[in-house]
Amino acid sequence: MAEETAEIKVGDKSIELPLITGTENETAINIGKLRAESGLITLDPGYKNTGATQSAITFLDGEKGILRHRGYSIEELAENSTFLEVAYLLIYGELPTPAEYETFTKDITHHTLVHEDFKKILDGFPASSHPMGVLSSLVTAMTAFYPESLDPNRSKEAVYMSIVRILAKMPTFAAWAFKNQMGHPVVYPKNNLDYCSNFLHMMFNLPSQDYDVDPVVSAALNKLLILHADHEQNCSTSTVRIVGSSQASLYVSLSAGINALWGPLHGGANQAVIEMLENIKADGGDTQKWMDKAKDKNDPFRLMGFGHRVYKNFDPRAKIIKKAADDVLEKLGVVDPVLDIAKGLEEVALKDPYFVERNLYPNVDFYSGIIYRALGIPTEMFTVMFALGRLPGWIAQWKEMRENNEPIGRPRQVYVGETERPYVDMSKR
Ligand code: SDX
């Protein structure tokens, strides 16, 4: 079948560019030879219309609200899987056999302990430190303790161990960052606990008070981590890919991803949502007033947790999280007034022409903070929870980019600055 092409005409010039169609019938124009053949480049701030890669990990359809990992729907994975099984699926492409799953989980369990010298790094952070900054620093410090990880082209076994170590230690780092903020002693991992229970144990166990992990809380955390596991070429994943494209190591690529996620327009939104809801509550709960502010172009206020670059329909994760929030709060007997404010905002927004015309729906961050709060996780740890969930997705995307030997990322630009001009001596300025 003749290769399908797109024709670009500029002046009297015409260029044929090949079309690429993926397994879900998405079609792209491959502009790989555009500049060589025409001297032209494309311009697309925020890459809203630009594909950076061909990936087999996650498919999402923003118009239909579809999200699948390696072909499995997020609804089925959230209902039936465990976070480590989804991690394995994302990273290695298939659901693990029982033997593969046992090996993977056992390897991770036996690497949750971190070198005692990490505490020296942790002690350097004042209690006022935001846990995201502590987390990205500790992840970068992994290169110091595991220098063999610096070479991304080492053996498959070496790469496997680098992956296992960070999947194992990230919950420990996250919990220790929280303990540092609380001024409490760190809690060591326990090998007889599963992944989510171990994290909760390290977060909430105290010398003065043993913490018994509630299965409801552990199950809710498992679901939340699955819902955050990957989301194709979002801001932080694109950051991990572009840092890794220079052949920088896995750990520093992940650390860059953590920092990109921190922004309030991205993973930092879950913290910003709760702060927004608290402000609305403190302001008397007048949701219409805050809706009007969100629509006012002269007002910098945006409705955090609403809108999405890709989903122009409901974010399927938001639907699952909203139901989970109702279930978890009921099971735990928690009554949270900001949940009612959130539902009130959503109700008003879904009928408001401004939001409807712009396809602004609740995203993954709108309800997640309410569950984290009900689980006893403090607001400044919400984005850390997002990073814990997104870790296997970042790893899978970094590994795919390396295995596909993708070129170093180096976008072009259109220069709009001063044209050439002579230097002026200081005495003449
Ligand atoms: C995540 O990409 C991913 O996949 C990310 C993520 C993942 O899993 O990795 O899904 C996680 O980051 C979710 C998004 C979390 N962020 C927020 O909740 C912050 C609030 N939302 C936004 O700021 C915004 O919606 C973005 C950043 C999410 C998307 O912005 P876009 O795609 O660049 O859209 P835009 O800013 O161009 O907005 C289009 C219009 C604008 O109005 P007009 O200029 O057309 O008049 O919609 C308006 C915007 O002003 N708008 C909002 C709004 N979001 C967009 N107006 C009020 N409140 C909002 N939240």
PDB file of N, CA, C and O in Angstrom, residues 34-35 86 210:
ATOM      1  N   LEU A  34      11.403  17.733   7.515  1.00  0.00           N
ATOM      2  CA  LEU A  34      10.812  19.024   7.127  1.00  0.00           C
ATOM      3  C   LEU A  34      11.883  20.095   6.923  1.00  0.00           C
ATOM      4  O   LEU A  34      11.959  20.746   5.884  1.00  0.00           O
ATOM      5  N   ARG A  35      12.776  20.269   7.911  1.00  0.00           N
ATOM      6  CA  ARG A  35      13.751  21.374   7.831  1.00  0.00           C
ATOM      7  C   ARG A  35      14.764  21.128   6.720  1.00  0.00           C
ATOM      8  O   ARG A  35      15.118  22.033   5.981  1.00  0.00           O
ATOM      9  N   VAL A  86       0.732  -3.550  38.552  1.00  0.00           N
ATOM     10  CA  VAL A  86       0.628  -2.521  37.496  1.00  0.00           C
ATOM     11  C   VAL A  86       2.021  -1.981  37.167  1.00  0.00           C
ATOM     12  O   VAL A  86       2.354  -1.755  35.998  1.00  0.00           O
ATOM     13  N   ASP A 210       2.154   2.427  68.594  1.00  0.00           N
ATOM     14  CA  ASP A 210       2.199   1.559  67.409  1.00  0.00           C
ATOM     15  C   ASP A 210       1.056   1.908  66.472  1.00  0.00           C
ATOM     16  O   ASP A 210      -0.056   2.226  66.921  1.00  0.00           O
TER      17      ASP A 210
END
